mmCIF file of C-alpha atoms (C1' of nucleotides) in Angstrom:
data_model
loop_
_atom_site.group_PDB
_atom_site.id
_atom_site.type_symbol
_atom_site.label_atom_id
_atom_site.label_comp_id
_atom_site.label_asym_id
_atom_site.label_seq_id
_atom_site.Cartn_x
_atom_site.Cartn_y
_atom_site.Cartn_z
ATOM 1 C CA MET A 1 22.886 -5.349 3.189
ATOM 2 C CA SER A 2 22.255 -4.741 6.922
ATOM 3 C CA HIS A 3 22.828 -1.177 7.056
ATOM 4 C CA PRO A 4 21.020 1.761 5.799
ATOM 5 C CA PRO A 5 22.172 3.233 2.537
ATOM 6 C CA LEU A 6 24.151 6.233 2.633
ATOM 7 C CA SER A 7 22.837 7.756 -0.717
ATOM 8 C CA GLU A 8 20.103 7.836 -3.261
ATOM 9 C CA SER A 9 22.512 6.306 -5.754
ATOM 10 C CA GLU A 10 23.728 3.780 -3.388
ATOM 11 C CA LEU A 11 20.165 2.803 -2.453
ATOM 12 C CA LEU A 12 19.102 2.603 -6.141
ATOM 13 C CA THR A 13 22.069 0.355 -7.238
ATOM 14 C CA ALA A 14 21.572 -1.955 -4.165
ATOM 15 C CA ALA A 15 17.792 -2.274 -5.362
ATOM 16 C CA GLN A 16 18.805 -2.907 -9.018
ATOM 17 C CA ALA A 17 21.245 -5.511 -7.987
ATOM 18 C CA LEU A 18 18.341 -7.600 -6.746
ATOM 19 C CA SER A 19 16.612 -7.608 -10.118
ATOM 20 C CA GLY A 20 16.117 -10.977 -11.584
ATOM 21 C CA LEU A 21 16.448 -12.689 -8.336
ATOM 22 C CA THR A 22 13.745 -14.952 -7.145
ATOM 23 C CA LEU A 23 12.351 -14.171 -3.722
ATOM 24 C CA ALA A 24 13.483 -17.572 -2.340
ATOM 25 C CA GLN A 25 17.046 -16.722 -3.288
ATOM 26 C CA LEU A 26 16.540 -13.243 -1.614
ATOM 27 C CA ALA A 27 15.083 -14.922 1.290
ATOM 28 C CA HIS A 28 17.864 -17.272 1.591
ATOM 29 C CA ASP A 29 20.558 -14.753 1.505
ATOM 30 C CA ASN A 30 19.127 -12.914 4.465
ATOM 31 C CA ASN A 31 18.351 -16.085 6.377
ATOM 32 C CA ILE A 32 14.545 -15.680 5.992
ATOM 33 C CA GLN A 33 12.038 -18.811 5.571
ATOM 34 C CA VAL A 34 9.781 -18.626 2.732
ATOM 35 C CA PRO A 35 6.067 -18.859 3.487
ATOM 36 C CA GLU A 36 4.261 -21.309 1.386
ATOM 37 C CA THR A 37 1.347 -18.695 0.985
ATOM 38 C CA LEU A 38 0.869 -14.985 1.850
ATOM 39 C CA LEU A 39 -2.636 -15.665 3.154
ATOM 40 C CA ARG A 40 -1.163 -15.271 6.782
ATOM 41 C CA ASN A 41 1.904 -13.282 5.789
ATOM 42 C CA LYS A 42 0.420 -10.492 3.714
ATOM 43 C CA GLY A 43 3.456 -8.237 4.266
ATOM 44 C CA TRP A 44 6.002 -10.524 3.792
ATOM 45 C CA ILE A 45 7.373 -9.345 0.476
ATOM 46 C CA GLY A 46 7.638 -5.723 1.742
ATOM 47 C CA ASN A 47 9.352 -6.706 5.017
ATOM 48 C CA LEU A 48 11.895 -8.856 2.887
ATOM 49 C CA LEU A 49 12.770 -5.907 0.592
ATOM 50 C CA GLU A 50 13.333 -3.644 3.754
ATOM 51 C CA ILE A 51 15.696 -5.915 5.383
ATOM 52 C CA ALA A 52 17.563 -6.574 2.288
ATOM 53 C CA LEU A 53 17.908 -2.894 1.464
ATOM 54 C CA GLY A 54 18.351 -1.751 5.098
ATOM 55 C CA ALA A 55 15.231 0.180 5.492
ATOM 56 C CA HIS A 56 14.603 1.970 8.831
ATOM 57 C CA ALA A 57 12.658 -0.660 10.732
ATOM 58 C CA GLY A 58 9.854 0.405 12.693
ATOM 59 C CA SER A 59 6.155 1.381 12.947
ATOM 60 C CA LYS A 60 6.440 5.077 12.777
ATOM 61 C CA PRO A 61 4.489 7.363 10.236
ATOM 62 C CA MET A 62 7.411 8.173 8.156
ATOM 63 C CA GLN A 63 9.489 7.149 5.015
ATOM 64 C CA ASP A 64 11.324 4.147 5.036
ATOM 65 C CA PHE A 65 14.845 5.827 4.171
ATOM 66 C CA PRO A 66 14.016 9.248 6.132
ATOM 67 C CA GLU A 67 17.358 10.509 5.565
ATOM 68 C CA LEU A 68 17.008 10.124 1.919
ATOM 69 C CA GLY A 69 13.472 11.349 1.594
ATOM 70 C CA ILE A 70 12.579 7.987 -0.059
ATOM 71 C CA GLU A 71 9.571 5.464 0.493
ATOM 72 C CA LEU A 72 9.915 1.657 -0.374
ATOM 73 C CA LYS A 73 7.060 0.046 -2.118
ATOM 74 C CA THR A 74 6.925 -3.312 -3.659
ATOM 75 C CA ILE A 75 4.174 -3.934 -6.197
ATOM 76 C CA PRO A 76 3.008 -7.153 -7.564
ATOM 77 C CA ILE A 77 2.546 -7.341 -11.288
ATOM 78 C CA ASP A 78 1.614 -9.687 -14.103
ATOM 79 C CA SER A 79 3.732 -10.635 -17.028
ATOM 80 C CA LEU A 80 2.585 -7.787 -19.096
ATOM 81 C CA GLY A 81 3.567 -5.181 -16.185
ATOM 82 C CA LYS A 82 0.217 -4.656 -14.869
ATOM 83 C CA PRO A 83 -0.206 -4.199 -11.257
ATOM 84 C CA LEU A 84 -2.073 -7.230 -9.638
ATOM 85 C CA GLU A 85 -3.328 -5.109 -6.619
ATOM 86 C CA THR A 86 -3.832 -1.635 -5.314
ATOM 87 C CA THR A 87 -1.131 0.059 -3.480
ATOM 88 C CA PHE A 88 -1.673 0.760 0.176
ATOM 89 C CA VAL A 89 0.161 4.258 1.292
ATOM 90 C CA CYS A 90 -0.911 5.024 4.787
ATOM 91 C CA VAL A 91 -3.634 5.354 7.589
ATOM 92 C CA THR A 92 -6.149 8.101 6.838
ATOM 93 C CA PRO A 93 -6.461 10.642 9.788
ATOM 94 C CA LEU A 94 -10.292 11.156 10.649
ATOM 95 C CA THR A 95 -10.171 13.625 13.500
ATOM 96 C CA SER A 96 -8.302 17.070 14.034
ATOM 97 C CA ILE A 97 -8.139 17.340 10.320
ATOM 98 C CA SER A 98 -9.433 21.009 9.936
ATOM 99 C CA GLY A 99 -6.992 23.078 8.141
ATOM 100 C CA LEU A 100 -4.894 20.152 7.270
ATOM 101 C CA GLN A 101 -3.152 20.821 3.769
ATOM 102 C CA TRP A 102 -2.024 18.510 1.340
ATOM 103 C CA HIS A 103 1.422 19.673 1.299
ATOM 104 C CA GLN A 104 1.791 18.834 5.171
ATOM 105 C CA SER A 105 0.002 15.424 5.000
ATOM 106 C CA ASN A 106 1.827 12.343 5.731
ATOM 107 C CA ILE A 107 0.620 10.744 2.419
ATOM 108 C CA ALA A 108 1.962 13.639 0.360
ATOM 109 C CA ASN A 109 5.496 13.115 1.985
ATOM 110 C CA LYS A 110 5.321 9.483 1.502
ATOM 111 C CA LEU A 111 4.398 9.972 -2.164
ATOM 112 C CA SER A 112 6.936 12.645 -2.941
ATOM 113 C CA LYS A 113 9.571 10.101 -3.859
ATOM 114 C CA VAL A 114 9.319 6.382 -4.063
ATOM 115 C CA LEU A 115 11.580 3.484 -4.902
ATOM 116 C CA TRP A 116 9.112 1.033 -6.637
ATOM 117 C CA VAL A 117 10.121 -2.580 -6.619
ATOM 118 C CA PRO A 118 8.107 -4.558 -9.159
ATOM 119 C CA ILE A 119 7.547 -8.242 -8.180
ATOM 120 C CA LEU A 120 6.444 -10.460 -10.998
ATOM 121 C CA SER A 121 3.788 -12.229 -8.755
ATOM 122 C CA GLU A 122 1.500 -14.393 -11.314
ATOM 123 C CA LYS A 123 -0.455 -17.012 -9.754
ATOM 124 C CA LYS A 124 1.337 -19.775 -11.395
ATOM 125 C CA PHE A 125 4.320 -18.917 -9.107
ATOM 126 C CA THR A 126 4.889 -19.904 -5.589
ATOM 127 C CA VAL A 127 5.708 -17.268 -3.335
ATOM 128 C CA GLY A 128 9.620 -18.485 -3.646
ATOM 129 C CA GLU A 129 9.256 -18.594 -7.351
ATOM 130 C CA ARG A 130 8.417 -14.852 -7.704
ATOM 131 C CA LEU A 131 10.786 -12.655 -9.511
ATOM 132 C CA ILE A 132 12.192 -9.371 -8.677
ATOM 133 C CA GLY A 133 11.779 -6.816 -11.479
ATOM 134 C CA THR A 134 13.690 -3.430 -11.974
ATOM 135 C CA PRO A 135 13.489 -1.015 -9.109
ATOM 136 C CA PHE A 136 13.063 2.419 -10.080
ATOM 137 C CA LEU A 137 12.757 5.806 -8.497
ATOM 138 C CA TRP A 138 9.675 7.799 -9.109
ATOM 139 C CA GLN A 139 8.544 11.348 -8.071
ATOM 140 C CA PRO A 140 4.969 12.512 -9.042
ATOM 141 C CA SER A 141 4.881 14.645 -12.191
ATOM 142 C CA SER A 142 3.064 17.878 -11.785
ATOM 143 C CA TYR A 143 0.138 16.226 -13.249
ATOM 144 C CA GLN A 144 0.164 13.129 -11.162
ATOM 145 C CA ALA A 145 0.875 15.449 -7.999
ATOM 146 C CA HIS A 146 -2.312 17.442 -8.985
ATOM 147 C CA LEU A 147 -4.561 14.427 -9.392
ATOM 148 C CA LEU A 148 -3.432 12.970 -5.889
ATOM 149 C CA GLN A 149 -4.041 16.388 -4.337
ATOM 150 C CA GLN A 150 -7.505 16.882 -5.915
ATOM 151 C CA ASP A 151 -8.620 13.388 -4.552
ATOM 152 C CA TRP A 152 -7.001 14.042 -1.219
ATOM 153 C CA GLU A 153 -8.935 17.165 -0.895
ATOM 154 C CA GLU A 154 -12.212 15.762 -2.183
ATOM 155 C CA ILE A 155 -12.158 12.958 0.406
ATOM 156 C CA MET A 156 -10.856 14.832 3.301
ATOM 157 C CA GLU A 157 -13.476 17.369 2.522
ATOM 158 C CA LEU A 158 -16.152 14.761 3.028
ATOM 159 C CA ILE A 159 -14.554 13.381 6.100
ATOM 160 C CA ALA A 160 -14.423 16.785 7.636
ATOM 161 C CA MET A 161 -17.940 17.385 6.869
ATOM 162 C CA GLY A 162 -19.242 14.232 8.639
ATOM 163 C CA GLU A 163 -19.853 12.161 5.442
ATOM 164 C CA ILE A 164 -17.167 9.705 5.690
ATOM 165 C CA ASP A 165 -19.888 6.843 5.199
ATOM 166 C CA SER A 166 -20.644 8.189 1.677
ATOM 167 C CA ILE A 167 -17.287 7.581 0.770
ATOM 168 C CA THR A 168 -16.790 4.249 -1.264
ATOM 169 C CA GLY A 169 -13.774 2.903 -2.986
ATOM 170 C CA LYS A 170 -15.144 4.703 -6.122
ATOM 171 C CA THR A 171 -14.534 8.015 -4.810
ATOM 172 C CA GLY A 172 -11.457 9.609 -6.362
ATOM 173 C CA GLN A 173 -9.717 9.294 -9.777
ATOM 174 C CA VAL A 174 -6.399 7.751 -8.619
ATOM 175 C CA LEU A 175 -6.585 7.738 -4.823
ATOM 176 C CA GLN A 176 -9.102 5.816 -3.042
ATOM 177 C CA LEU A 177 -10.301 5.358 0.825
ATOM 178 C CA ARG A 178 -10.659 1.891 1.961
ATOM 179 C CA PRO A 179 -10.934 -0.045 5.029
ATOM 180 C CA LYS A 180 -7.707 -0.642 6.868
ATOM 181 C CA ALA A 181 -8.250 -2.664 9.921
ATOM 182 C CA ALA A 182 -7.927 -5.862 11.632
ATOM 183 C CA ASN A 183 -11.479 -6.697 10.752
ATOM 184 C CA SER A 184 -14.881 -5.039 10.141
ATOM 185 C CA LYS A 185 -15.381 -4.784 13.687
ATOM 186 C CA ALA A 186 -12.574 -2.545 14.512
ATOM 187 C CA LEU A 187 -13.485 1.138 15.485
ATOM 188 C CA THR A 188 -11.854 4.583 15.588
ATOM 189 C CA ASP A 189 -13.030 7.827 16.130
ATOM 190 C CA ALA A 190 -14.603 10.135 13.277
ATOM 191 C CA ILE A 191 -16.582 12.979 12.811
ATOM 192 C CA GLY A 192 -20.496 12.611 12.645
ATOM 193 C CA ARG A 193 -23.049 14.468 10.359
ATOM 194 C CA ASP A 194 -23.901 16.928 12.957
ATOM 195 C CA GLY A 195 -20.039 17.475 13.659
ATOM 196 C CA GLN A 196 -20.574 14.874 16.676
ATOM 197 C CA PRO A 197 -17.964 12.292 17.490
ATOM 198 C CA VAL A 198 -18.822 8.960 16.177
ATOM 199 C CA LYS A 199 -17.067 5.535 15.741
ATOM 200 C CA THR A 200 -16.360 4.180 12.424
ATOM 201 C CA LEU A 201 -14.016 1.639 10.665
ATOM 202 C CA PRO A 202 -10.413 2.819 9.910
ATOM 203 C CA ARG A 203 -9.652 3.863 6.702
ATOM 204 C CA GLY A 204 -6.421 3.984 4.577
ATOM 205 C CA PHE A 205 -5.466 5.687 1.339
ATOM 206 C CA TYR A 206 -4.725 3.174 -1.489
ATOM 207 C CA LEU A 207 -3.356 4.138 -5.071
ATOM 208 C CA LYS A 208 -5.824 2.847 -7.615
ATOM 209 C CA ILE A 209 -4.360 0.116 -10.348
ATOM 210 C CA PRO A 210 -4.586 2.422 -13.496
ATOM 211 C CA PHE A 211 -2.361 5.086 -11.719
ATOM 212 C CA THR A 212 0.249 2.763 -10.739
ATOM 213 C CA HIS A 213 -0.055 0.926 -14.049
ATOM 214 C CA ASP A 214 0.624 4.253 -15.597
ATOM 215 C CA ILE A 215 3.734 4.925 -13.460
ATOM 216 C CA LEU A 216 4.854 1.454 -14.612
ATOM 217 C CA LYS A 217 4.306 2.385 -18.337
ATOM 218 C CA GLN A 218 6.134 5.824 -17.776
ATOM 219 C CA GLU A 219 9.233 4.049 -16.735
ATOM 220 C CA PHE A 220 9.032 1.019 -18.921
ATOM 221 C CA GLY A 221 6.978 1.856 -21.896
ATOM 222 C CA TYR A 222 4.115 -0.066 -23.337
ATOM 223 C CA ASN A 223 3.986 -3.770 -24.043
ATOM 224 C "C1'" DC B 1 -12.418 -10.841 -13.585
ATOM 225 C "C1'" DA B 2 -11.753 -6.330 -12.043
ATOM 226 C "C1'" DA B 3 -12.694 -3.835 -8.142
ATOM 227 C "C1'" DT B 4 -14.323 -2.875 -3.461
ATOM 228 C "C1'" DG B 5 -14.559 -4.220 0.902
ATOM 229 C "C1'" DA B 6 -12.667 -7.399 4.359
ATOM 230 C "C1'" DT B 7 -8.828 -9.432 6.524
ATOM 231 C "C1'" DC B 8 -3.872 -11.209 8.494
ATOM 232 C "C1'" DA B 9 0.872 -10.528 11.215
ATOM 233 C "C1'" DT B 10 3.344 -7.908 14.466
ATOM 234 C "C1'" DA B 11 5.308 -4.228 17.519
ATOM 235 C "C1'" DC B 12 3.975 -1.022 20.809
ATOM 236 C "C1'" DG C 1 -6.368 0.939 18.697
ATOM 237 C "C1'" DT C 2 -2.504 2.473 15.535
ATOM 238 C "C1'" DA C 3 0.789 2.001 12.407
ATOM 239 C "C1'" DT C 4 3.988 -0.862 9.851
ATOM 240 C "C1'" DG C 5 3.948 -4.327 5.722
ATOM 241 C "C1'" DA C 6 0.202 -5.637 2.236
ATOM 242 C "C1'" DT C 7 -3.236 -9.439 -0.261
ATOM 243 C "C1'" DC C 8 -7.191 -11.860 0.431
ATOM 244 C "C1'" DA C 9 -12.167 -12.846 -1.166
ATOM 245 C "C1'" DT C 10 -16.469 -11.706 -1.934
ATOM 246 C "C1'" DT C 11 -19.257 -8.982 -4.770
ATOM 247 C "C1'" DG C 12 -21.070 -6.712 -9.043
#
DNA sequence: CAATGATCATAC
DNA sequence: GTATGATCATTG
């Protein structure tokens, strides 16, 4: 598919039609070469699915399918359906954040509706051998939304108070703040302990594995 | 061996 | 550098 889907059902149907395909098959269908490893192609799977589903290509801070209000996320899983990695959501704003509310944040918008595409990515598989699982649409339950908002507010409060360096990957129940940069020497503006401008490592919001695991269990059940 | 911290490619 | 797509790899 080279055009954007016109409706939610069209998108879901197109995505589910990919279920069972290997990444090599999908890559071939889209005239894309399969890398031997993801070491230098970390976003390859996500990009492949974007192309296959006609997602809005671009580097703007918005959903993949803005007209449908849907964000596309691939998620690597093992044979038991457990996520193998955390899920990156978006870059975290570190300045001009006073008064920013959860409901107007980029992360809340992106997580308001997600098309999850599980990829069976066990280590014994080459990239091309990995299998596309069953895609499904998800919207956070009131409880999940509450957990996300709580973590977001805790983290953003610390950032606003100039305590970003006290935040680690352990902060938060379902959401975490971690580096999101080219390397550990990258610098961006943030708020210092006395409210003064300081330089720090760019950060991003990630969904912790137990949280995304729960989403998958909720969809597919245990076992 | 899970989880946190570090890193890779690309467009602009 | 920022924003897109994430996974790598060292640490505990």
